[in-house]
């Protein structure tokens, strides 16, 4: 998925583990015939109508059937508890075919926060169908949530479709009844105006985000006999930019296929929204499609470039994470968050290649690519959390970091680092070191291809969900060592499982580049501003082990004067520039509306800007390595 900063944590009780074990024990149940009916009779209500039709098993021992709303959905790892938007749950037995009749409601019991049980009783005729129905409130245009309004319906199945407990692996059909004039499109659409779909299991049903609207557009192109559909729902002005956008998307597709080889589908669908609402912003990967949502209109701002950046990232996921995947990522237990050490690979390395592929496709020049890498390095190296949290630990913390909300105050800003930039800079350094260690014969491209080949294409299927099997951290390290021709255990110990700074200088020097680090400010105080306060500079955060922290300054303090000068977020940098490290400064501040004074001793720079430049006098070999890296040839 695309990285979003900002909603829900919860603790998992030991009881869930028992529930999980129980579910496994029952997983051998006979398959059921399951069909999902999706209606949207009143779009303005934001209520989807869902009915799950289950053909009742003929054996009389089944006394009840349970339906469960997932707590989260794949690609985003925070727990959102989709059950909170479920309402009006009921069940009844369908009328026998050909008859128009009304059947009485069956008893439905809410078992827990995500589960409903339908008692079949003795009167339910075996061989007939149970109709389990409910409504879901949905008004978020996102890669995880869903939206129904007067303009369109855009859904992600995880937050809409309950699974039948112990029957997630059974085939599932979907029938969509759209408002008049609205057309249905998704990554499994095979023919025009298709409204009926068949999936091998619930996981694939929910892997198929769908757009339903009167006015989306479709532009197709072909690469190696496969069809790529660019479906755009513009909720704002396009400024005539769509044809160029489609051509640039094709360049990215061709470039990524050149690295990986042919993808495993006949048709792939880019579902793109220009939300024009200044906030909806997302990207989410799927097996045969992606959802990309930009907050602006295509005609305005940087929507065009941001879309291509999202396309380069999400399309790379076709291989890395959707098919080649850490072992914990599918099939999933939706009663608790997924925990994997591999998101720095699945997301961080994808972020790295998303950027590199835009350079290789000719959409970015060297300067744009190198400055983007420098920004990613700055984000990691300037974050105090990167010295506390390793790339693997960041992956395991994903449920707290991935667009998760927090009801209580947390210290995560100081203790965590995102696996997106952290994984990206590790992937970058790893790539450059492999290139130079092997004298240009191999690269991270080879590692990724070999992983895909070994774990996805050639491994026997480990379960019902997907081809091949998931990899473990040790599998990745093993393949890296084989491709690099040398033991890389030290690298993983220090930079992946540990929190040491990767050897940027060495990695860049080897490809004829100079890595430059410069202080962002001449002295460090260690505070950032909250929103403006008329009384002065309101402290938003205090950097750990900084002069401000040593002096006991706290978030929420309002600095009225600094060294006798009125201090604000506007003149902050200018005032600081008058000092040097070691200077003692008197600070007047308001804390809980009371005046307080403190003395800070300004420190040496702790925050840096980074630059990556061409190295003068680089060796011919280093220049060759760089050219191969940037071009992918
Ligand atoms: Zn991603
Ligand atoms: Zn739409």
Coordinates of C-alpha atoms and ligand atoms in Angstrom, one line a residue:
X1 CA 0.0 0.0 0.0
X2 CA 0.9 3.6 -0.1
X3 CA 2.1 5.1 3.1
X4 CA -0.3 7.2 5.1
X5 CA 0.6 8.8 8.3
X6 CA -1.9 9.2 11.0
X7 CA -6.4 5.6 13.6
X8 CA -7.0 2.3 16.2
X9 CA -5.1 0.1 18.6
X10 CA -6.4 -2.5 20.8
X11 CA -5.1 -5.3 22.9
X12 CA -5.7 -8.9 22.0
X13 CA -6.9 -11.2 24.7
X14 CA -5.7 -14.7 25.2
X15 CA -9.2 -15.8 24.4
X16 CA -8.7 -15.0 20.7
X17 CA -5.9 -17.6 20.6
X18 CA -8.3 -20.2 21.8
X19 CA -10.8 -19.1 19.3
X20 CA -8.2 -19.5 16.5
X21 CA -7.2 -22.9 17.6
X22 CA -10.9 -23.9 17.7
X23 CA -11.4 -22.5 14.2
X24 CA -8.5 -24.6 12.8
X25 CA -10.0 -27.7 14.4
X26 CA -13.3 -27.1 12.5
X27 CA -11.6 -26.1 9.3
X28 CA -12.3 -29.5 7.7
X29 CA -16.1 -28.8 7.3
X30 CA -17.7 -29.8 4.0
X31 CA -17.6 -26.8 1.5
X32 CA -20.8 -24.7 1.4
X33 CA -22.3 -23.0 -1.6
X34 CA -22.0 -19.3 -0.8
X35 CA -23.2 -16.3 -2.8
X36 CA -22.9 -12.7 -1.9
X37 CA -25.7 -10.3 -3.1
X38 CA -24.7 -6.6 -3.0
X39 CA -27.3 -3.9 -3.3
X40 CA -27.2 -0.1 -3.0
X41 CA -30.8 1.0 -3.2
X42 CA -30.4 4.3 -1.5
X43 CA -26.9 5.7 -2.3
X44 CA -27.3 8.9 -0.4
X45 CA -27.8 6.9 2.9
X46 CA -24.2 5.5 2.5
X47 CA -25.7 2.1 3.3
X48 CA -24.7 -1.0 1.3
X49 CA -27.2 -3.9 1.5
X50 CA -25.4 -7.3 1.8
X51 CA -27.0 -10.7 1.7
X52 CA -25.0 -13.8 2.1
X53 CA -26.8 -16.8 0.6
X54 CA -25.7 -20.1 2.1
X55 CA -27.1 -23.4 0.8
X56 CA -27.8 -25.3 4.0
X57 CA -25.8 -28.6 4.4
X58 CA -28.0 -31.6 4.1
X59 CA -26.5 -33.3 7.2
X60 CA -28.7 -32.5 10.2
X61 CA -25.8 -32.0 12.6
X62 CA -25.2 -28.4 11.6
X63 CA -27.3 -26.5 14.2
X64 CA -25.9 -23.1 13.5
X65 CA -23.8 -21.0 11.1
X66 CA -21.5 -18.2 12.2
X67 CA -20.7 -15.1 10.2
X68 CA -17.7 -12.9 11.0
X69 CA -16.6 -9.4 10.0
X70 CA -12.8 -9.1 9.7
X71 CA -11.1 -6.8 12.2
X72 CA -8.7 -5.5 9.5
X73 CA -8.0 -6.2 5.8
X74 CA -4.8 -7.1 3.9
X75 CA -2.4 -4.4 2.8
X76 CA -3.1 -2.2 5.8
X77 CA -2.2 -3.7 9.1
X78 CA -4.0 -1.5 11.7
X79 CA -7.1 -3.0 13.3
X80 CA -10.1 -1.0 12.2
X81 CA -13.0 -3.3 13.5
X82 CA -15.2 -3.1 10.4
X83 CA -18.1 -4.6 12.5
X84 CA -18.6 -1.2 14.0
X85 CA -20.4 -0.1 10.8
X86 CA -22.7 -3.2 10.5
X87 CA -26.4 -2.7 11.3
X88 CA -29.8 -4.4 10.9
X89 CA -28.5 -8.0 10.9
X90 CA -31.2 -10.6 10.2
X91 CA -31.5 -14.1 8.8
X92 CA -34.3 -16.2 7.2
X93 CA -34.7 -19.2 5.0
X94 CA -35.2 -18.4 1.3
X95 CA -38.4 -19.2 -0.4
X96 CA -38.3 -22.4 -2.4
X97 CA -37.4 -21.7 -6.1
X98 CA -40.3 -20.4 -8.1
X99 CA -42.4 -19.4 -5.1
X100 CA -43.0 -15.8 -4.0
X101 CA -43.4 -16.1 -0.3
X102 CA -42.3 -14.7 3.1
X103 CA -40.5 -16.8 5.6
X104 CA -40.1 -16.0 9.3
X105 CA -36.9 -14.5 10.6
X106 CA -34.5 -17.0 12.3
X107 CA -32.8 -16.2 15.6
X108 CA -29.5 -14.3 15.2
X109 CA -27.2 -14.1 18.2
X110 CA -24.4 -11.6 18.5
X111 CA -21.6 -13.8 19.7
X112 CA -18.8 -11.2 20.2
X113 CA -17.7 -7.9 18.7
X114 CA -17.2 -9.3 15.2
X115 CA -19.4 -12.5 15.1
X116 CA -23.1 -13.3 14.5
X117 CA -24.6 -16.8 14.9
X118 CA -27.7 -18.0 13.1
X119 CA -29.6 -20.8 14.8
X120 CA -31.0 -23.1 12.2
X121 CA -33.3 -24.9 14.6
X122 CA -35.1 -28.1 13.5
X123 CA -37.5 -26.4 11.2
X124 CA -35.0 -25.1 8.6
X125 CA -35.4 -27.3 5.5
X126 CA -32.1 -28.9 4.6
X127 CA -31.1 -28.3 1.0
X128 CA -32.7 -24.8 1.0
X129 CA -30.8 -21.6 1.4
X130 CA -30.1 -19.4 4.4
X131 CA -30.3 -15.7 3.6
X132 CA -28.1 -13.8 6.1
X133 CA -28.4 -10.0 5.5
X134 CA -27.2 -6.8 7.0
X135 CA -26.3 -3.2 6.0
X136 CA -22.9 -1.5 6.1
X137 CA -22.4 2.2 6.5
X138 CA -19.6 3.3 4.2
X139 CA -18.5 6.8 3.4
X140 CA -14.7 6.8 3.0
X141 CA -13.0 6.8 -0.4
X142 CA -9.9 4.7 0.5
X143 CA -7.9 1.6 -0.2
X144 CA -9.3 -0.1 2.9
X145 CA -12.8 1.4 3.6
X146 CA -15.7 1.8 1.1
X147 CA -17.9 4.6 -0.1
X148 CA -21.4 4.8 -1.3
X149 CA -22.9 8.1 -2.2
X150 CA -25.0 9.8 -4.9
X151 CA -21.9 9.9 -7.2
X152 CA -20.6 6.4 -7.0
X153 CA -20.0 3.2 -5.1
X154 CA -16.4 2.2 -4.5
X155 CA -15.9 -0.8 -2.3
X156 CA -13.1 -2.9 -0.7
X157 CA -14.6 -6.2 0.2
X158 CA -12.8 -6.7 3.6
X159 CA -15.0 -4.0 5.2
X160 CA -18.2 -5.1 3.5
X161 CA -18.3 -8.9 3.3
X162 CA -18.5 -11.2 6.4
X163 CA -17.0 -14.6 5.9
X164 CA -18.7 -17.8 7.0
X165 CA -16.7 -19.0 9.9
X166 CA -14.6 -22.1 8.9
X167 CA -15.6 -21.6 5.2
X168 CA -13.3 -18.8 4.1
X169 CA -11.7 -21.3 1.7
X170 CA -15.0 -22.2 -0.1
X171 CA -15.8 -20.7 -3.5
X172 CA -17.8 -17.6 -3.4
X173 CA -20.1 -15.9 -6.0
X174 CA -20.9 -12.2 -6.1
X175 CA -23.9 -10.6 -7.7
X176 CA -24.1 -6.8 -7.8
X177 CA -27.3 -4.9 -8.3
X178 CA -26.3 -1.3 -9.3
X179 CA -28.5 1.8 -9.5
X180 CA -29.8 2.4 -13.0
X181 CA -27.1 3.6 -15.4
X182 CA -24.2 2.8 -13.1
X183 CA -21.6 0.4 -14.5
X184 CA -19.5 -2.1 -12.6
X185 CA -15.7 -2.6 -13.1
X186 CA -13.0 -4.4 -11.2
X187 CA -9.9 -6.5 -11.7
X188 CA -11.9 -9.6 -12.5
X189 CA -14.2 -8.0 -15.1
X190 CA -14.1 -10.2 -18.2
X191 CA -17.0 -8.7 -20.3
X192 CA -18.8 -5.4 -20.6
X193 CA -21.6 -4.7 -18.1
X194 CA -20.7 -7.8 -16.0
X195 CA -22.4 -7.9 -12.6
X196 CA -21.9 -11.6 -11.7
X197 CA -18.5 -12.8 -10.5
X198 CA -17.1 -16.1 -9.3
X199 CA -14.2 -16.4 -6.9
X200 CA -12.3 -19.5 -5.7
X201 CA -12.4 -18.3 -2.1
X202 CA -13.4 -15.4 0.2
X203 CA -9.9 -14.0 0.2
X204 CA -10.0 -13.5 -3.6
X205 CA -13.5 -11.9 -3.3
X206 CA -12.1 -9.3 -1.0
X207 CA -9.0 -8.9 -3.1
X208 CA -11.2 -7.4 -5.8
X209 CA -12.0 -3.7 -5.1
X210 CA -14.8 -2.6 -7.4
X211 CA -16.0 0.7 -8.8
X212 CA -19.6 1.3 -9.7
X213 CA -20.6 4.6 -11.2
X214 CA -22.3 6.2 -14.3
X215 CA -19.2 8.1 -15.5
X216 CA -15.9 6.4 -15.1
X217 CA -13.7 6.3 -18.1
X218 CA -11.5 3.4 -19.4
X219 CA -8.3 3.6 -21.5
X220 CA -6.6 0.4 -22.4
X221 CA -3.2 -0.6 -23.6
X222 CA -1.5 -3.9 -24.3
X223 CA 1.9 -5.2 -23.3
X224 CA 3.0 -8.7 -24.4
X225 CA -0.6 -9.8 -25.2
X226 CA -1.9 -8.7 -21.8
X227 CA -4.5 -6.0 -21.4
X228 CA -4.1 -3.1 -19.0
X229 CA -7.2 -1.0 -18.1
X230 CA -6.8 2.5 -16.7
X231 CA -10.2 3.2 -15.1
X232 CA -10.5 6.8 -13.9
X233 CA -13.3 8.3 -11.9
X234 CA -12.6 12.0 -11.9
X235 CA -14.5 14.0 -9.3
X236 CA -12.8 17.2 -10.6
X237 CA -11.4 18.7 -13.7
X238 CA -8.9 16.6 -15.8
X239 CA -7.4 19.5 -17.8
X240 CA -7.0 17.2 -20.8
X241 CA -4.2 15.3 -19.0
X242 CA -5.6 11.8 -19.0
X243 CA -4.1 10.6 -22.4
X244 CA -0.6 11.6 -21.3
X245 CA -1.1 9.9 -17.9
X246 CA -2.1 6.6 -19.6
X247 CA 1.0 6.7 -21.8
X248 CA 3.2 7.3 -18.7
X249 CA 1.6 4.5 -16.8
X250 CA 2.4 2.2 -19.8
X251 CA 6.1 3.3 -19.5
X252 CA 6.1 2.2 -15.9
X253 CA 4.4 -1.1 -16.7
X254 CA 6.9 -1.9 -19.4
X255 CA 9.8 -1.0 -17.2
X256 CA 8.7 -3.2 -14.3
X257 CA 7.9 -6.1 -16.6
X258 CA 11.4 -5.8 -18.0
X259 CA 12.8 -6.4 -14.5
X260 CA 10.4 -9.2 -13.4
X261 CA 9.3 -10.9 -16.6
X262 CA 5.7 -11.5 -17.6
X263 CA 3.1 -11.1 -14.9
X264 CA 0.7 -13.9 -14.0
X265 CA -2.6 -12.5 -15.4
X266 CA -4.4 -11.7 -18.6
X267 CA -5.9 -8.4 -17.5
X268 CA -4.9 -5.8 -14.9
X269 CA -6.9 -2.8 -13.8
X270 CA -5.8 0.5 -12.4
X271 CA -8.7 1.9 -10.5
X272 CA -7.9 5.6 -10.1
X273 CA -9.8 8.3 -8.3
X274 CA -9.1 12.0 -8.4
X275 CA -11.2 12.7 -5.3
X276 CA -11.0 16.5 -5.5
X277 CA -11.8 16.7 -1.8
X278 CA -8.3 17.7 -0.4
X279 CA -8.1 14.6 1.9
X280 CA -8.9 11.2 0.3
X281 CA -5.4 9.8 -0.4
X282 CA -4.5 6.1 -0.8
X283 CA -3.0 3.3 -2.8
X284 CA -3.6 -0.4 -2.3
X285 CA -2.3 -3.4 -4.1
X286 CA -4.3 -6.4 -5.3
X287 CA -3.6 -9.5 -7.4
X288 CA -5.1 -8.1 -10.6
X289 CA -5.8 -4.5 -9.8
X290 CA -4.9 -1.5 -7.7
X291 CA -6.9 1.3 -6.1
X292 CA -5.2 4.7 -6.3
X293 CA -6.9 7.7 -4.8
X294 CA -5.5 11.2 -5.1
X295 CA -6.9 14.0 -3.1
X296 CA -6.8 16.6 -5.9
X297 CA -8.2 16.9 -9.4
X298 CA -6.0 15.6 -12.2
X299 CA -5.7 19.1 -13.7
X300 CA -4.3 20.6 -10.5
X301 CA -1.3 20.6 -8.2
X302 CA 0.9 17.6 -8.3
X303 CA -1.9 15.0 -8.8
X304 CA -0.3 13.8 -12.1
X305 CA 3.2 13.1 -10.7
X306 CA 1.7 11.7 -7.5
X307 CA -0.4 9.2 -9.5
X308 CA 2.6 8.0 -11.4
X309 CA 4.5 7.6 -8.1
X310 CA 1.6 5.5 -6.7
X311 CA 1.4 3.5 -9.9
X312 CA 5.1 2.6 -9.9
X313 CA 4.8 1.5 -6.2
X314 CA 1.5 -0.4 -6.5
X315 CA 2.3 -2.2 -9.7
X316 CA 5.6 -3.4 -8.2
X317 CA 3.4 -5.1 -5.6
X318 CA 2.0 -7.4 -8.3
X319 CA 5.2 -9.4 -7.6
X320 CA 6.5 -8.2 -4.3
X321 CA 3.9 -8.8 -1.5
X322 CA 0.9 -9.9 -3.5
X323 CA 2.6 -13.1 -4.9
X324 CA 6.1 -13.2 -3.4
X325 CA 5.1 -12.7 0.3
X326 CA 6.2 -13.1 3.9
X327 CA 4.8 -16.4 5.3
X328 CA 2.4 -14.6 7.6
X329 CA 0.7 -12.7 4.7
X330 CA -2.0 -15.0 3.6
X331 CA -4.3 -16.7 4.3
X332 CA -5.0 -14.7 7.4
X333 CA -6.6 -14.9 10.8
X334 CA -9.0 -11.9 10.9
X335 CA -9.6 -12.0 14.6
X336 CA -6.3 -10.4 15.4
X337 CA -3.7 -8.3 13.5
X338 CA -1.1 -9.9 11.3
X339 CA 2.4 -9.9 12.6
X340 CA 5.3 -10.2 10.2
X341 CA 9.0 -9.2 10.3
X342 CA 9.0 -8.8 6.5
X343 CA 7.3 -5.5 5.8
X344 CA 10.6 -3.7 5.4
X345 CA 11.0 -6.0 2.4
X346 CA 7.4 -6.1 1.2
X347 CA 6.8 -2.3 1.5
X348 CA 10.2 -0.7 2.0
X349 CA 11.9 -2.5 -0.9
X350 CA 8.8 -1.8 -3.0
X351 CA 9.1 1.9 -2.1
X352 CA 12.8 1.8 -3.3
X353 CA 11.9 0.2 -6.6
X354 CA 8.9 2.5 -7.0
X355 CA 11.3 5.4 -7.2
X356 CA 14.0 3.5 -9.1
X357 CA 11.5 2.4 -11.8
X358 CA 10.4 6.0 -12.4
X359 CA 14.1 6.8 -13.2
X360 CA 14.4 3.7 -15.4
X361 CA 11.2 4.5 -17.2
X362 CA 12.6 7.9 -18.1
X363 CA 9.9 9.8 -16.1
X364 CA 12.6 11.1 -13.6
X365 CA 16.1 12.3 -14.3
X366 CA 19.1 11.5 -12.1
X367 CA 18.7 14.6 -10.0
X368 CA 15.1 13.9 -9.1
X369 CA 15.9 10.3 -8.2
X370 CA 18.9 11.1 -6.1
X371 CA 17.2 13.9 -4.3
X372 CA 14.3 11.5 -3.5
X373 CA 16.7 9.0 -2.1
X374 CA 18.4 11.7 0.0
X375 CA 15.0 12.7 1.4
X376 CA 14.3 9.1 2.4
X377 CA 17.7 8.9 4.1
X378 CA 17.1 12.2 5.9
X379 CA 13.7 10.9 7.2
X380 CA 15.3 7.8 8.7
X381 CA 18.5 9.4 10.0
X382 CA 16.8 12.4 11.6
X383 CA 14.1 10.3 13.3
X384 CA 15.1 9.5 16.9
X385 CA 13.1 6.3 16.7
X386 CA 15.4 4.8 14.0
X387 CA 18.1 4.4 16.8
X388 CA 15.6 2.5 18.9
X389 CA 13.5 0.5 16.4
X390 CA 15.0 -1.9 13.8
X391 CA 13.5 -2.6 10.4
X392 CA 12.2 -5.9 11.6
X393 CA 10.7 -4.4 14.8
X394 CA 9.1 -1.7 12.7
X395 CA 7.5 -4.4 10.6
X396 CA 6.1 -6.1 13.7
X397 CA 4.8 -2.7 15.0
X398 CA 2.8 -2.1 11.8
X399 CA -0.6 -2.4 13.5
X400 CA 0.4 0.7 15.5
X401 CA 2.1 2.6 12.7
X402 CA 0.0 1.9 9.6
X403 CA -2.6 4.7 9.5
X404 CA -3.5 3.6 13.1
X405 CA -5.3 6.0 15.4
X406 CA -4.6 6.3 19.1
X407 CA -7.0 7.2 21.8
X408 CA -4.2 7.7 24.3
X409 CA -1.1 9.8 23.9
X410 CA 1.8 7.9 22.6
X411 CA 5.6 8.5 22.4
X412 CA 5.7 6.7 19.0
X413 CA 7.0 9.9 17.3
X414 CA 10.2 9.4 19.3
X415 CA 10.4 5.7 19.5
X416 CA 9.3 4.4 16.1
X417 CA 10.4 4.5 12.5
X418 CA 8.3 3.7 9.4
X419 CA 9.3 0.5 7.6
X420 CA 8.7 2.4 4.3
X421 CA 11.8 4.7 4.3
X422 CA 13.7 2.4 6.6
X423 CA 13.2 -0.6 4.3
X424 CA 13.9 1.7 1.3
X425 CA 17.3 2.8 2.5
X426 CA 18.3 -0.7 3.5
X427 CA 17.2 -2.0 0.1
X428 CA 19.2 0.8 -1.6
X429 CA 22.4 0.1 0.3
X430 CA 22.0 -3.6 -0.2
X431 CA 21.5 -3.2 -3.9
X432 CA 24.6 -1.0 -4.3
X433 CA 26.8 -3.3 -2.2
X434 CA 25.7 -6.4 -4.1
X435 CA 26.5 -4.6 -7.4
X436 CA 30.0 -3.7 -6.4
X437 CA 30.7 -7.0 -4.5
X438 CA 29.9 -9.0 -7.6
X439 CA 31.7 -6.6 -10.0
X440 CA 28.4 -5.6 -11.6
X441 CA 27.3 -9.2 -12.3
X442 CA 24.4 -9.2 -9.9
X443 CA 22.1 -6.9 -8.0
X444 CA 19.0 -6.7 -5.8
X445 CA 17.0 -7.2 -9.0
X446 CA 18.4 -10.7 -9.1
X447 CA 17.5 -11.3 -5.4
X448 CA 13.9 -10.3 -6.0
X449 CA 13.6 -12.4 -9.2
X450 CA 15.1 -15.4 -7.5
X451 CA 12.8 -15.0 -4.5
X452 CA 9.8 -14.9 -6.8
X453 CA 10.9 -17.9 -8.8
X454 CA 11.8 -20.0 -5.7
X455 CA 8.9 -19.1 -3.3
X456 CA 6.1 -18.2 -5.7
X457 CA 6.5 -20.0 -9.0
X458 CA 8.4 -23.2 -7.9
X459 CA 7.3 -24.0 -4.3
X460 CA 4.4 -26.4 -3.9
X461 CA 1.2 -24.6 -2.8
X462 CA 1.2 -24.4 1.0
X463 CA -2.5 -23.7 1.3
X464 CA -5.8 -22.9 -0.5
X465 CA -5.1 -19.2 -0.8
X466 CA -2.4 -18.8 -3.4
X467 CA 0.3 -20.4 -5.4
X468 CA 3.7 -21.2 -3.7
X469 CA 4.5 -20.5 -0.1
X470 CA 5.5 -17.5 1.9
X471 CA 9.1 -16.8 2.9
X472 CA 10.7 -16.3 6.3
X473 CA 13.4 -13.7 7.1
X474 CA 16.1 -16.3 6.9
X475 CA 15.0 -17.3 3.4
X476 CA 15.5 -13.7 2.2
X477 CA 18.9 -13.5 3.9
X478 CA 19.9 -16.8 2.3
X479 CA 19.0 -15.7 -1.2
X480 CA 20.8 -12.4 -0.7
X481 CA 24.0 -14.3 0.3
X482 CA 23.8 -16.6 -2.7
X483 CA 23.3 -13.8 -5.2
X484 CA 26.0 -11.6 -3.5
X485 CA 28.4 -14.5 -3.4
X486 CA 29.3 -13.7 0.2
X487 CA 27.9 -14.2 3.7
X488 CA 25.8 -11.1 4.5
X489 CA 24.9 -12.1 8.1
X490 CA 26.7 -9.1 9.5
X491 CA 24.7 -6.7 7.3
X492 CA 21.4 -8.1 8.5
X493 CA 22.5 -8.2 12.1
X494 CA 23.6 -4.6 12.1
X495 CA 21.1 -2.8 9.8
X496 CA 18.0 -5.0 9.7
X497 CA 17.8 -6.6 13.1
X498 CA 19.9 -3.9 14.6
X499 CA 19.7 -0.1 14.5
X500 CA 23.1 0.9 13.2
X501 CA 23.4 3.4 10.4
X502 CA 23.9 1.7 7.0
X503 CA 27.2 2.4 5.2
X504 CA 25.8 5.1 2.8
X505 CA 29.2 6.7 2.0
X506 CA 30.7 3.4 0.9
X507 CA 27.7 2.3 -1.1
X508 CA 27.4 5.6 -3.0
X509 CA 31.2 5.9 -3.6
X510 CA 31.2 2.5 -5.2
X511 CA 28.9 3.8 -7.9
X512 CA 30.7 7.1 -8.4
X513 CA 28.5 9.2 -6.1
X514 CA 29.3 11.5 -3.2
X515 CA 27.2 11.4 -0.1
X516 CA 27.0 14.8 1.6
X517 CA 25.7 15.5 5.1
X518 CA 25.1 19.1 6.3
X519 CA 23.5 20.4 9.5
X520 CA 20.0 21.7 9.0
X521 CA 20.6 24.4 11.7
X522 CA 23.9 25.5 13.2
X523 CA 22.7 24.7 16.8
X524 CA 20.2 22.3 18.2
X525 CA 17.4 23.2 20.6
X526 CA 15.2 20.1 20.0
X527 CA 11.7 21.3 19.7
X528 CA 9.1 21.6 17.0
X529 CA 6.1 23.9 16.9
X530 CA 2.5 22.9 17.5
X531 CA -0.2 25.0 15.9
X532 CA 0.3 28.8 16.3
X533 CA -0.5 30.3 19.6
X534 CA -1.1 34.0 19.9
X535 CA 1.1 34.1 23.1
X536 CA 4.2 32.7 21.4
X537 CA 5.8 29.4 20.2
X538 CA 3.8 26.4 21.4
X539 CA 5.9 23.3 21.7
X540 CA 4.5 20.3 19.7
X541 CA 7.2 17.8 20.4
X542 CA 10.5 17.6 22.3
X543 CA 13.4 15.6 20.8
X544 CA 14.7 13.0 23.3
X545 CA 18.3 13.8 24.6
X546 CA 18.1 17.3 23.2
X547 CA 19.0 20.6 24.9
X548 CA 15.2 21.2 25.3
X549 CA 14.7 17.8 26.9
X550 CA 17.7 18.4 29.3
X551 CA 16.2 21.8 30.3
X552 CA 12.8 20.1 31.1
X553 CA 10.8 21.7 28.3
X554 CA 7.6 19.9 27.6
X555 CA 5.1 19.6 24.7
X556 CA 2.3 22.2 25.4
X557 CA 4.7 24.8 26.9
X558 CA 4.4 28.2 25.2
X559 CA 7.7 30.0 24.8
X560 CA 7.1 33.7 25.1
X561 CA 10.7 34.9 25.0
X562 CA 14.0 33.3 24.1
X563 CA 17.2 35.1 25.3
X564 CA 15.0 38.2 25.9
X565 CA 13.6 38.1 22.3
X566 CA 9.9 37.4 21.5
X567 CA 9.9 33.9 20.0
X568 CA 7.4 32.6 17.4
X569 CA 7.3 29.8 14.8
X570 CA 8.0 32.5 12.2
X571 CA 11.3 33.9 13.6
X572 CA 12.3 30.6 15.3
X573 CA 15.2 29.7 12.9
X574 CA 16.4 33.3 12.6
X575 CA 16.6 33.7 16.4
X576 CA 18.5 30.4 16.8
X577 CA 21.0 31.3 14.1
X578 CA 22.4 34.0 16.5
X579 CA 23.8 31.3 18.8
X580 CA 26.4 28.6 18.7
X581 CA 26.6 25.2 20.5
X582 CA 27.3 25.6 24.2
X583 CA 25.6 29.0 24.6
X584 CA 23.3 29.3 27.6
X585 CA 19.9 30.9 26.9
X586 CA 17.2 32.1 29.3
X587 CA 13.8 31.0 28.3
X588 CA 10.4 32.4 29.6
X589 CA 7.4 30.2 29.1
X590 CA 3.9 29.5 30.0
X591 CA 3.2 26.1 31.4
X592 CA -0.4 25.2 32.4
X593 CA -1.0 29.0 32.2
X594 CA 1.7 29.8 34.8
X595 CA 4.9 31.7 34.0
X596 CA 8.0 29.5 34.3
X597 CA 11.7 30.2 33.3
X598 CA 14.3 27.8 32.3
X599 CA 17.9 27.8 31.0
X600 CA 18.8 25.8 27.9
X601 CA 22.4 25.0 26.8
X602 CA 22.3 24.8 23.1
X603 CA 23.8 21.8 21.5
X604 CA 25.6 20.6 18.4
X605 CA 23.5 19.9 15.3
X606 CA 21.4 16.7 15.6
X607 CA 19.3 17.1 12.4
X608 CA 20.9 17.0 9.0
X609 CA 20.1 17.5 5.3
X610 CA 21.6 15.0 2.8
X611 CA 22.7 15.4 -0.8
X612 CA 23.9 12.8 -3.3
X613 CA 26.1 14.2 -6.1
X614 CA 28.2 12.9 -8.9
X615 CA 31.7 12.1 -7.6
X616 CA 34.4 13.9 -9.6
X617 CA 37.3 11.6 -10.6
X618 CA 35.1 8.5 -10.1
X619 CA 36.6 5.3 -11.6
X620 CA 35.3 4.2 -15.0
X621 CA 34.1 1.0 -13.3
X622 CA 32.1 2.9 -10.7
X623 CA 30.5 5.0 -13.5
X624 CA 29.6 1.7 -15.3
X625 CA 28.0 0.3 -12.1
X626 CA 26.0 3.5 -11.7
X627 CA 24.8 3.4 -15.3
X628 CA 23.7 -0.2 -14.9
X629 CA 21.8 0.6 -11.7
X630 CA 20.0 3.6 -13.1
X631 CA 19.0 2.0 -16.4
X632 CA 18.4 -1.6 -15.2
X633 CA 20.4 -2.9 -18.1
Ligands
LIG1 ZN1 2.9 -0.6 -0.7
LIG2 ZN1 -15.8 6.3 -8.1

